[in-house]
């Protein structure tokens, strides 16, 4: 689906973090490799058994706030997820096209708001590692509001908190389910990310336009 944005009708840009501004490779390694390996070692079970156990737990809370909650997983898995996150912080990295986009948006006078489902501790670690905060106007974790982006109540709460105009707002995220939720609530402009993870093949979107290099958007902002 072709990306067609009318920047004259966009005042606010809401941006996801993991897979959108940051390379999703960090999270893939952490949750799909590091956590299972650690669980396997701690419980003296095979890596396959650890993967199976974790996958069942992941599926049980997918698209809920617990799925993104470090404290929930610490309790469920009996692992110090916060300490493990800090240990792996060096893997957090911005996409190559993130700074060009954020700089272009700021130069064009657009309001930029980070809106992430990431746990506040996870957010703080990644901000400290990447320096991302300096390039955004506002940073929000959905944990503050008590709902994930998949829940329409989150959008209502964020709108009340930030006073964005849904008809003049662009939302960028790497999850089509989350883009669907934003669209259903009333966000006019929604854009997917086709290459959220530098270590994985591109993904396709069925119901939303998607971009693989934000520098293409920068050209249209001038």
JSON list of C-alpha atoms in Angstrom, two decimals:
[
{"chain": "A", "resi": 1, "resn": "UNK", "atom": "CA", "xyz": [0.00, 0.00, 0.00]},
{"chain": "A", "resi": 2, "resn": "UNK", "atom": "CA", "xyz": [1.51, 3.32, -1.07]},
{"chain": "A", "resi": 3, "resn": "UNK", "atom": "CA", "xyz": [2.47, 5.88, 1.55]},
{"chain": "A", "resi": 4, "resn": "UNK", "atom": "CA", "xyz": [0.71, 9.17, 0.91]},
{"chain": "A", "resi": 5, "resn": "UNK", "atom": "CA", "xyz": [0.89, 11.76, 3.68]},
{"chain": "A", "resi": 6, "resn": "UNK", "atom": "CA", "xyz": [-0.36, 15.32, 3.55]},
{"chain": "A", "resi": 7, "resn": "UNK", "atom": "CA", "xyz": [1.95, 16.98, 6.06]},
{"chain": "A", "resi": 8, "resn": "UNK", "atom": "CA", "xyz": [-0.06, 20.20, 5.99]},
{"chain": "A", "resi": 9, "resn": "UNK", "atom": "CA", "xyz": [-2.82, 18.24, 7.72]},
{"chain": "A", "resi": 10, "resn": "UNK", "atom": "CA", "xyz": [-0.56, 16.69, 10.39]},
{"chain": "A", "resi": 11, "resn": "UNK", "atom": "CA", "xyz": [0.42, 18.52, 13.58]},
{"chain": "A", "resi": 12, "resn": "UNK", "atom": "CA", "xyz": [1.33, 15.65, 15.92]},
{"chain": "A", "resi": 13, "resn": "UNK", "atom": "CA", "xyz": [3.35, 12.51, 15.26]},
{"chain": "A", "resi": 14, "resn": "UNK", "atom": "CA", "xyz": [2.96, 9.63, 17.72]},
{"chain": "A", "resi": 15, "resn": "UNK", "atom": "CA", "xyz": [5.85, 7.18, 17.52]},
{"chain": "A", "resi": 16, "resn": "UNK", "atom": "CA", "xyz": [6.23, 3.67, 18.86]},
{"chain": "A", "resi": 17, "resn": "UNK", "atom": "CA", "xyz": [9.68, 2.81, 20.23]},
{"chain": "A", "resi": 18, "resn": "UNK", "atom": "CA", "xyz": [10.74, -0.82, 19.76]},
{"chain": "A", "resi": 19, "resn": "UNK", "atom": "CA", "xyz": [10.79, -1.72, 16.07]},
{"chain": "A", "resi": 20, "resn": "UNK", "atom": "CA", "xyz": [9.89, 1.85, 15.09]},
{"chain": "A", "resi": 21, "resn": "UNK", "atom": "CA", "xyz": [12.57, 4.15, 16.51]},
{"chain": "A", "resi": 22, "resn": "UNK", "atom": "CA", "xyz": [14.79, 1.42, 17.93]},
{"chain": "A", "resi": 23, "resn": "UNK", "atom": "CA", "xyz": [15.91, -1.78, 16.25]},
{"chain": "A", "resi": 24, "resn": "UNK", "atom": "CA", "xyz": [13.67, -4.64, 17.39]},
{"chain": "A", "resi": 25, "resn": "UNK", "atom": "CA", "xyz": [16.69, -6.96, 17.32]},
{"chain": "A", "resi": 26, "resn": "UNK", "atom": "CA", "xyz": [17.31, -6.10, 20.98]},
{"chain": "A", "resi": 27, "resn": "UNK", "atom": "CA", "xyz": [13.90, -7.39, 22.08]},
{"chain": "A", "resi": 28, "resn": "UNK", "atom": "CA", "xyz": [14.04, -10.43, 19.83]},
{"chain": "A", "resi": 29, "resn": "UNK", "atom": "CA", "xyz": [17.38, -11.45, 21.33]},
{"chain": "A", "resi": 30, "resn": "UNK", "atom": "CA", "xyz": [16.26, -10.72, 24.88]},
{"chain": "A", "resi": 31, "resn": "UNK", "atom": "CA", "xyz": [12.86, -12.42, 24.91]},
{"chain": "A", "resi": 32, "resn": "UNK", "atom": "CA", "xyz": [13.39, -15.21, 22.40]},
{"chain": "A", "resi": 33, "resn": "UNK", "atom": "CA", "xyz": [17.00, -16.12, 23.19]},
{"chain": "A", "resi": 34, "resn": "UNK", "atom": "CA", "xyz": [18.36, -14.68, 26.44]},
{"chain": "A", "resi": 35, "resn": "UNK", "atom": "CA", "xyz": [15.31, -15.31, 28.64]},
{"chain": "A", "resi": 36, "resn": "UNK", "atom": "CA", "xyz": [14.82, -18.95, 27.49]},
{"chain": "A", "resi": 37, "resn": "UNK", "atom": "CA", "xyz": [18.55, -19.66, 27.86]},
{"chain": "A", "resi": 38, "resn": "UNK", "atom": "CA", "xyz": [18.57, -18.20, 31.36]},
{"chain": "A", "resi": 39, "resn": "UNK", "atom": "CA", "xyz": [15.43, -20.10, 32.35]},
{"chain": "A", "resi": 40, "resn": "UNK", "atom": "CA", "xyz": [16.88, -23.33, 31.01]},
{"chain": "A", "resi": 41, "resn": "UNK", "atom": "CA", "xyz": [20.01, -22.85, 33.07]},
{"chain": "A", "resi": 42, "resn": "UNK", "atom": "CA", "xyz": [18.22, -21.75, 36.25]},
{"chain": "A", "resi": 43, "resn": "UNK", "atom": "CA", "xyz": [15.68, -24.60, 36.22]},
{"chain": "A", "resi": 44, "resn": "UNK", "atom": "CA", "xyz": [17.96, -27.26, 34.79]},
{"chain": "A", "resi": 45, "resn": "UNK", "atom": "CA", "xyz": [15.55, -27.97, 31.93]},
{"chain": "A", "resi": 46, "resn": "UNK", "atom": "CA", "xyz": [16.29, -28.29, 28.22]},
{"chain": "A", "resi": 47, "resn": "UNK", "atom": "CA", "xyz": [16.28, -25.19, 26.04]},
{"chain": "A", "resi": 48, "resn": "UNK", "atom": "CA", "xyz": [13.34, -26.67, 24.13]},
{"chain": "A", "resi": 49, "resn": "UNK", "atom": "CA", "xyz": [11.36, -27.08, 27.35]},
{"chain": "A", "resi": 50, "resn": "UNK", "atom": "CA", "xyz": [12.18, -23.52, 28.33]},
{"chain": "A", "resi": 51, "resn": "UNK", "atom": "CA", "xyz": [10.99, -22.20, 24.96]},
{"chain": "A", "resi": 52, "resn": "UNK", "atom": "CA", "xyz": [7.77, -24.19, 25.22]},
{"chain": "A", "resi": 53, "resn": "UNK", "atom": "CA", "xyz": [7.03, -22.99, 28.74]},
{"chain": "A", "resi": 54, "resn": "UNK", "atom": "CA", "xyz": [7.70, -19.36, 27.87]},
{"chain": "A", "resi": 55, "resn": "UNK", "atom": "CA", "xyz": [5.71, -19.48, 24.64]},
{"chain": "A", "resi": 56, "resn": "UNK", "atom": "CA", "xyz": [2.67, -20.73, 26.54]},
{"chain": "A", "resi": 57, "resn": "UNK", "atom": "CA", "xyz": [3.01, -17.89, 29.03]},
{"chain": "A", "resi": 58, "resn": "UNK", "atom": "CA", "xyz": [3.53, -15.33, 26.26]},
{"chain": "A", "resi": 59, "resn": "UNK", "atom": "CA", "xyz": [0.42, -16.45, 24.40]},
{"chain": "A", "resi": 60, "resn": "UNK", "atom": "CA", "xyz": [-1.70, -16.28, 27.57]},
{"chain": "A", "resi": 61, "resn": "UNK", "atom": "CA", "xyz": [-1.22, -12.52, 27.97]},
{"chain": "A", "resi": 62, "resn": "UNK", "atom": "CA", "xyz": [-0.57, -11.31, 24.42]},
{"chain": "A", "resi": 63, "resn": "UNK", "atom": "CA", "xyz": [-2.04, -7.84, 23.70]},
{"chain": "A", "resi": 64, "resn": "UNK", "atom": "CA", "xyz": [-2.47, -7.12, 27.42]},
{"chain": "A", "resi": 65, "resn": "UNK", "atom": "CA", "xyz": [-0.33, -4.81, 29.53]},
{"chain": "A", "resi": 66, "resn": "UNK", "atom": "CA", "xyz": [1.18, -7.80, 31.36]},
{"chain": "A", "resi": 67, "resn": "UNK", "atom": "CA", "xyz": [2.76, -8.94, 28.09]},
{"chain": "A", "resi": 68, "resn": "UNK", "atom": "CA", "xyz": [4.94, -5.82, 28.26]},
{"chain": "A", "resi": 69, "resn": "UNK", "atom": "CA", "xyz": [5.45, -5.74, 32.05]},
{"chain": "A", "resi": 70, "resn": "UNK", "atom": "CA", "xyz": [8.93, -6.60, 33.32]},
{"chain": "A", "resi": 71, "resn": "UNK", "atom": "CA", "xyz": [7.68, -7.11, 36.87]},
{"chain": "A", "resi": 72, "resn": "UNK", "atom": "CA", "xyz": [4.99, -9.52, 35.68]},
{"chain": "A", "resi": 73, "resn": "UNK", "atom": "CA", "xyz": [7.59, -11.64, 33.90]},
{"chain": "A", "resi": 74, "resn": "UNK", "atom": "CA", "xyz": [9.95, -11.52, 36.86]},
{"chain": "A", "resi": 75, "resn": "UNK", "atom": "CA", "xyz": [7.18, -13.04, 38.97]},
{"chain": "A", "resi": 76, "resn": "UNK", "atom": "CA", "xyz": [5.98, -15.53, 36.35]},
{"chain": "A", "resi": 77, "resn": "UNK", "atom": "CA", "xyz": [9.44, -16.85, 35.50]},
{"chain": "A", "resi": 78, "resn": "UNK", "atom": "CA", "xyz": [11.20, -16.25, 38.83]},
{"chain": "A", "resi": 79, "resn": "UNK", "atom": "CA", "xyz": [13.93, -14.31, 37.02]},
{"chain": "A", "resi": 80, "resn": "UNK", "atom": "CA", "xyz": [15.29, -10.82, 37.69]},
{"chain": "A", "resi": 81, "resn": "UNK", "atom": "CA", "xyz": [14.13, -9.35, 34.38]},
{"chain": "A", "resi": 82, "resn": "UNK", "atom": "CA", "xyz": [15.16, -5.82, 35.32]},
{"chain": "A", "resi": 83, "resn": "UNK", "atom": "CA", "xyz": [18.73, -6.91, 36.05]},
{"chain": "A", "resi": 84, "resn": "UNK", "atom": "CA", "xyz": [18.79, -8.96, 32.87]},
{"chain": "A", "resi": 85, "resn": "UNK", "atom": "CA", "xyz": [17.59, -5.94, 30.86]},
{"chain": "A", "resi": 86, "resn": "UNK", "atom": "CA", "xyz": [20.33, -3.76, 32.33]},
{"chain": "A", "resi": 87, "resn": "UNK", "atom": "CA", "xyz": [22.92, -6.44, 31.58]},
{"chain": "A", "resi": 88, "resn": "UNK", "atom": "CA", "xyz": [21.92, -6.45, 27.88]},
{"chain": "A", "resi": 89, "resn": "UNK", "atom": "CA", "xyz": [21.44, -2.68, 27.53]},
{"chain": "A", "resi": 90, "resn": "UNK", "atom": "CA", "xyz": [24.40, -2.34, 25.13]},
{"chain": "A", "resi": 91, "resn": "UNK", "atom": "CA", "xyz": [22.30, -4.09, 22.47]},
{"chain": "A", "resi": 92, "resn": "UNK", "atom": "CA", "xyz": [19.72, -1.28, 22.36]},
{"chain": "A", "resi": 93, "resn": "UNK", "atom": "CA", "xyz": [20.25, 0.83, 19.25]},
{"chain": "A", "resi": 94, "resn": "UNK", "atom": "CA", "xyz": [18.43, 3.37, 17.14]},
{"chain": "A", "resi": 95, "resn": "UNK", "atom": "CA", "xyz": [17.52, 2.60, 13.56]},
{"chain": "A", "resi": 96, "resn": "UNK", "atom": "CA", "xyz": [19.79, 4.36, 11.09]},
{"chain": "A", "resi": 97, "resn": "UNK", "atom": "CA", "xyz": [16.91, 6.43, 9.75]},
{"chain": "A", "resi": 98, "resn": "UNK", "atom": "CA", "xyz": [15.48, 7.47, 13.14]},
{"chain": "A", "resi": 99, "resn": "UNK", "atom": "CA", "xyz": [17.52, 10.63, 13.75]},
{"chain": "A", "resi": 100, "resn": "UNK", "atom": "CA", "xyz": [16.98, 11.97, 10.22]},
{"chain": "A", "resi": 101, "resn": "UNK", "atom": "CA", "xyz": [13.22, 11.54, 10.73]},
{"chain": "A", "resi": 102, "resn": "UNK", "atom": "CA", "xyz": [13.09, 13.14, 14.17]},
{"chain": "A", "resi": 103, "resn": "UNK", "atom": "CA", "xyz": [15.28, 16.03, 13.08]},
{"chain": "A", "resi": 104, "resn": "UNK", "atom": "CA", "xyz": [13.12, 16.62, 10.00]},
{"chain": "A", "resi": 105, "resn": "UNK", "atom": "CA", "xyz": [9.93, 16.51, 12.06]},
{"chain": "A", "resi": 106, "resn": "UNK", "atom": "CA", "xyz": [11.32, 19.02, 14.53]},
{"chain": "A", "resi": 107, "resn": "UNK", "atom": "CA", "xyz": [12.52, 21.31, 11.75]},
{"chain": "A", "resi": 108, "resn": "UNK", "atom": "CA", "xyz": [9.02, 21.16, 10.22]},
{"chain": "A", "resi": 109, "resn": "UNK", "atom": "CA", "xyz": [7.44, 22.15, 13.52]},
{"chain": "A", "resi": 110, "resn": "UNK", "atom": "CA", "xyz": [5.67, 18.86, 14.18]},
{"chain": "A", "resi": 111, "resn": "UNK", "atom": "CA", "xyz": [5.03, 17.76, 17.76]},
{"chain": "A", "resi": 112, "resn": "UNK", "atom": "CA", "xyz": [6.66, 14.38, 18.40]},
{"chain": "A", "resi": 113, "resn": "UNK", "atom": "CA", "xyz": [5.42, 12.07, 21.15]},
{"chain": "A", "resi": 114, "resn": "UNK", "atom": "CA", "xyz": [6.90, 8.68, 21.98]},
{"chain": "A", "resi": 115, "resn": "UNK", "atom": "CA", "xyz": [4.08, 6.28, 22.85]},
{"chain": "A", "resi": 116, "resn": "UNK", "atom": "CA", "xyz": [5.36, 2.88, 23.87]},
{"chain": "A", "resi": 117, "resn": "UNK", "atom": "CA", "xyz": [3.98, -0.22, 25.55]},
{"chain": "A", "resi": 118, "resn": "UNK", "atom": "CA", "xyz": [7.43, -0.76, 27.04]},
{"chain": "A", "resi": 119, "resn": "UNK", "atom": "CA", "xyz": [7.66, -0.95, 30.82]},
{"chain": "A", "resi": 120, "resn": "UNK", "atom": "CA", "xyz": [8.96, 2.33, 32.35]},
{"chain": "A", "resi": 121, "resn": "UNK", "atom": "CA", "xyz": [12.18, 0.65, 33.51]},
{"chain": "A", "resi": 122, "resn": "UNK", "atom": "CA", "xyz": [12.75, -0.78, 30.04]},
{"chain": "A", "resi": 123, "resn": "UNK", "atom": "CA", "xyz": [12.06, 2.66, 28.59]},
{"chain": "A", "resi": 124, "resn": "UNK", "atom": "CA", "xyz": [14.52, 4.37, 30.94]},
{"chain": "A", "resi": 125, "resn": "UNK", "atom": "CA", "xyz": [17.29, 1.87, 30.16]},
{"chain": "A", "resi": 126, "resn": "UNK", "atom": "CA", "xyz": [16.85, 2.28, 26.42]},
{"chain": "A", "resi": 127, "resn": "UNK", "atom": "CA", "xyz": [16.67, 6.07, 26.63]},
{"chain": "A", "resi": 128, "resn": "UNK", "atom": "CA", "xyz": [19.90, 6.17, 28.64]},
{"chain": "A", "resi": 129, "resn": "UNK", "atom": "CA", "xyz": [21.60, 3.86, 26.17]},
{"chain": "A", "resi": 130, "resn": "UNK", "atom": "CA", "xyz": [20.47, 5.60, 22.97]},
{"chain": "A", "resi": 131, "resn": "UNK", "atom": "CA", "xyz": [19.98, 9.27, 23.85]},
{"chain": "A", "resi": 132, "resn": "UNK", "atom": "CA", "xyz": [16.62, 9.15, 22.11]},
{"chain": "A", "resi": 133, "resn": "UNK", "atom": "CA", "xyz": [14.84, 11.46, 24.58]},
{"chain": "A", "resi": 134, "resn": "UNK", "atom": "CA", "xyz": [16.64, 14.59, 23.38]},
{"chain": "A", "resi": 135, "resn": "UNK", "atom": "CA", "xyz": [14.97, 14.33, 19.98]},
{"chain": "A", "resi": 136, "resn": "UNK", "atom": "CA", "xyz": [11.35, 14.03, 21.16]},
{"chain": "A", "resi": 137, "resn": "UNK", "atom": "CA", "xyz": [8.92, 16.48, 22.72]},
{"chain": "A", "resi": 138, "resn": "UNK", "atom": "CA", "xyz": [7.21, 14.03, 25.09]},
{"chain": "A", "resi": 139, "resn": "UNK", "atom": "CA", "xyz": [7.75, 10.42, 26.17]},
{"chain": "A", "resi": 140, "resn": "UNK", "atom": "CA", "xyz": [4.90, 8.23, 27.38]},
{"chain": "A", "resi": 141, "resn": "UNK", "atom": "CA", "xyz": [4.72, 4.62, 28.56]},
{"chain": "A", "resi": 142, "resn": "UNK", "atom": "CA", "xyz": [1.24, 3.13, 28.37]},
{"chain": "A", "resi": 143, "resn": "UNK", "atom": "CA", "xyz": [1.86, 1.60, 31.83]},
{"chain": "A", "resi": 144, "resn": "UNK", "atom": "CA", "xyz": [1.28, 5.09, 33.19]},
{"chain": "A", "resi": 145, "resn": "UNK", "atom": "CA", "xyz": [-2.31, 4.93, 31.94]},
{"chain": "A", "resi": 146, "resn": "UNK", "atom": "CA", "xyz": [-3.02, 1.29, 32.80]},
{"chain": "A", "resi": 147, "resn": "UNK", "atom": "CA", "xyz": [-3.87, 0.11, 29.27]},
{"chain": "A", "resi": 148, "resn": "UNK", "atom": "CA", "xyz": [-1.81, -1.04, 26.26]},
{"chain": "A", "resi": 149, "resn": "UNK", "atom": "CA", "xyz": [-2.14, 0.51, 22.81]},
{"chain": "A", "resi": 150, "resn": "UNK", "atom": "CA", "xyz": [-4.37, -2.40, 21.80]},
{"chain": "A", "resi": 151, "resn": "UNK", "atom": "CA", "xyz": [-7.07, -1.04, 24.16]},
{"chain": "A", "resi": 152, "resn": "UNK", "atom": "CA", "xyz": [-9.27, 1.89, 23.03]},
{"chain": "A", "resi": 153, "resn": "UNK", "atom": "CA", "xyz": [-9.26, 3.26, 26.57]},
{"chain": "A", "resi": 154, "resn": "UNK", "atom": "CA", "xyz": [-5.55, 3.99, 26.17]},
{"chain": "A", "resi": 155, "resn": "UNK", "atom": "CA", "xyz": [-6.16, 6.28, 23.21]},
{"chain": "A", "resi": 156, "resn": "UNK", "atom": "CA", "xyz": [-8.83, 8.20, 25.07]},
{"chain": "A", "resi": 157, "resn": "UNK", "atom": "CA", "xyz": [-6.52, 8.64, 28.06]},
{"chain": "A", "resi": 158, "resn": "UNK", "atom": "CA", "xyz": [-3.56, 9.79, 25.95]},
{"chain": "A", "resi": 159, "resn": "UNK", "atom": "CA", "xyz": [-5.77, 12.21, 24.03]},
{"chain": "A", "resi": 160, "resn": "UNK", "atom": "CA", "xyz": [-6.95, 13.75, 27.28]},
{"chain": "A", "resi": 161, "resn": "UNK", "atom": "CA", "xyz": [-3.38, 13.92, 28.59]},
{"chain": "A", "resi": 162, "resn": "UNK", "atom": "CA", "xyz": [-1.78, 15.47, 25.50]},
{"chain": "A", "resi": 163, "resn": "UNK", "atom": "CA", "xyz": [-4.75, 17.19, 23.79]},
{"chain": "A", "resi": 164, "resn": "UNK", "atom": "CA", "xyz": [-3.73, 15.89, 20.36]},
{"chain": "A", "resi": 165, "resn": "UNK", "atom": "CA", "xyz": [-6.24, 16.26, 17.54]},
{"chain": "A", "resi": 166, "resn": "UNK", "atom": "CA", "xyz": [-6.92, 12.74, 16.22]},
{"chain": "A", "resi": 167, "resn": "UNK", "atom": "CA", "xyz": [-7.81, 14.14, 12.79]},
{"chain": "A", "resi": 168, "resn": "UNK", "atom": "CA", "xyz": [-4.41, 15.85, 12.57]},
{"chain": "A", "resi": 169, "resn": "UNK", "atom": "CA", "xyz": [-2.25, 13.09, 14.06]},
{"chain": "A", "resi": 170, "resn": "UNK", "atom": "CA", "xyz": [0.08, 10.54, 12.44]},
{"chain": "A", "resi": 171, "resn": "UNK", "atom": "CA", "xyz": [0.86, 7.32, 14.32]},
{"chain": "A", "resi": 172, "resn": "UNK", "atom": "CA", "xyz": [3.79, 5.10, 13.33]},
{"chain": "A", "resi": 173, "resn": "UNK", "atom": "CA", "xyz": [4.09, 1.55, 14.71]},
{"chain": "A", "resi": 174, "resn": "UNK", "atom": "CA", "xyz": [5.47, -1.82, 13.58]},
{"chain": "A", "resi": 175, "resn": "UNK", "atom": "CA", "xyz": [2.39, -3.79, 14.73]},
{"chain": "A", "resi": 176, "resn": "UNK", "atom": "CA", "xyz": [-0.62, -3.99, 12.44]},
{"chain": "A", "resi": 177, "resn": "UNK", "atom": "CA", "xyz": [-2.87, -4.99, 15.34]},
{"chain": "A", "resi": 178, "resn": "UNK", "atom": "CA", "xyz": [-1.91, -1.81, 17.15]},
{"chain": "A", "resi": 179, "resn": "UNK", "atom": "CA", "xyz": [-2.38, 0.30, 14.01]},
{"chain": "A", "resi": 180, "resn": "UNK", "atom": "CA", "xyz": [-5.83, -1.25, 13.69]},
{"chain": "A", "resi": 181, "resn": "UNK", "atom": "CA", "xyz": [-6.64, -0.21, 17.26]},
{"chain": "A", "resi": 182, "resn": "UNK", "atom": "CA", "xyz": [-5.49, 3.35, 16.60]},
{"chain": "A", "resi": 183, "resn": "UNK", "atom": "CA", "xyz": [-7.49, 3.57, 13.40]},
{"chain": "A", "resi": 184, "resn": "UNK", "atom": "CA", "xyz": [-10.60, 2.18, 15.05]},
{"chain": "A", "resi": 185, "resn": "UNK", "atom": "CA", "xyz": [-10.34, 4.77, 17.80]},
{"chain": "A", "resi": 186, "resn": "UNK", "atom": "CA", "xyz": [-10.04, 7.59, 15.30]},
{"chain": "A", "resi": 187, "resn": "UNK", "atom": "CA", "xyz": [-6.40, 8.35, 14.49]},
{"chain": "A", "resi": 188, "resn": "UNK", "atom": "CA", "xyz": [-6.57, 9.57, 10.91]},
{"chain": "A", "resi": 189, "resn": "UNK", "atom": "CA", "xyz": [-3.05, 8.82, 9.70]},
{"chain": "A", "resi": 190, "resn": "UNK", "atom": "CA", "xyz": [-1.48, 5.44, 10.51]},
{"chain": "A", "resi": 191, "resn": "UNK", "atom": "CA", "xyz": [1.77, 4.08, 9.10]},
{"chain": "A", "resi": 192, "resn": "UNK", "atom": "CA", "xyz": [3.48, 0.71, 9.52]},
{"chain": "A", "resi": 193, "resn": "UNK", "atom": "CA", "xyz": [7.18, -0.18, 9.60]},
{"chain": "A", "resi": 194, "resn": "UNK", "atom": "CA", "xyz": [8.14, -2.91, 7.16]},
{"chain": "A", "resi": 195, "resn": "UNK", "atom": "CA", "xyz": [11.62, -3.62, 8.61]},
{"chain": "A", "resi": 196, "resn": "UNK", "atom": "CA", "xyz": [11.43, -3.32, 12.42]},
{"chain": "A", "resi": 197, "resn": "UNK", "atom": "CA", "xyz": [14.14, -5.92, 13.06]},
{"chain": "A", "resi": 198, "resn": "UNK", "atom": "CA", "xyz": [17.51, -5.64, 11.29]},
{"chain": "A", "resi": 199, "resn": "UNK", "atom": "CA", "xyz": [18.04, -9.37, 11.75]},
{"chain": "A", "resi": 200, "resn": "UNK", "atom": "CA", "xyz": [14.75, -10.52, 10.24]},
{"chain": "A", "resi": 201, "resn": "UNK", "atom": "CA", "xyz": [13.12, -10.33, 6.79]},
{"chain": "A", "resi": 202, "resn": "UNK", "atom": "CA", "xyz": [10.73, -7.48, 6.04]},
{"chain": "A", "resi": 203, "resn": "UNK", "atom": "CA", "xyz": [7.11, -7.83, 7.09]},
{"chain": "A", "resi": 204, "resn": "UNK", "atom": "CA", "xyz": [4.06, -6.88, 5.05]},
{"chain": "A", "resi": 205, "resn": "UNK", "atom": "CA", "xyz": [0.97, -4.96, 6.10]},
{"chain": "A", "resi": 206, "resn": "UNK", "atom": "CA", "xyz": [-2.50, -5.80, 4.83]},
{"chain": "A", "resi": 207, "resn": "UNK", "atom": "CA", "xyz": [-4.54, -2.79, 5.96]},
{"chain": "A", "resi": 208, "resn": "UNK", "atom": "CA", "xyz": [-2.05, 0.04, 6.34]},
{"chain": "A", "resi": 209, "resn": "UNK", "atom": "CA", "xyz": [0.67, 1.68, 4.26]},
{"chain": "A", "resi": 210, "resn": "UNK", "atom": "CA", "xyz": [4.19, 0.93, 5.48]},
{"chain": "A", "resi": 211, "resn": "UNK", "atom": "CA", "xyz": [7.67, 2.39, 5.12]},
{"chain": "A", "resi": 212, "resn": "UNK", "atom": "CA", "xyz": [11.12, 0.82, 5.27]},
{"chain": "A", "resi": 213, "resn": "UNK", "atom": "CA", "xyz": [13.24, 3.98, 5.29]},
{"chain": "A", "resi": 214, "resn": "UNK", "atom": "CA", "xyz": [12.08, 7.14, 7.05]},
{"chain": "A", "resi": 215, "resn": "UNK", "atom": "CA", "xyz": [14.33, 9.25, 4.87]},
{"chain": "A", "resi": 216, "resn": "UNK", "atom": "CA", "xyz": [11.68, 8.88, 2.19]},
{"chain": "A", "resi": 217, "resn": "UNK", "atom": "CA", "xyz": [9.31, 10.70, 4.53]},
{"chain": "A", "resi": 218, "resn": "UNK", "atom": "CA", "xyz": [11.90, 13.37, 5.24]},
{"chain": "A", "resi": 219, "resn": "UNK", "atom": "CA", "xyz": [12.00, 14.28, 1.56]},
{"chain": "A", "resi": 220, "resn": "UNK", "atom": "CA", "xyz": [8.26, 14.99, 1.59]},
{"chain": "A", "resi": 221, "resn": "UNK", "atom": "CA", "xyz": [8.57, 17.20, 4.69]},
{"chain": "A", "resi": 222, "resn": "UNK", "atom": "CA", "xyz": [10.76, 19.75, 2.95]}
]
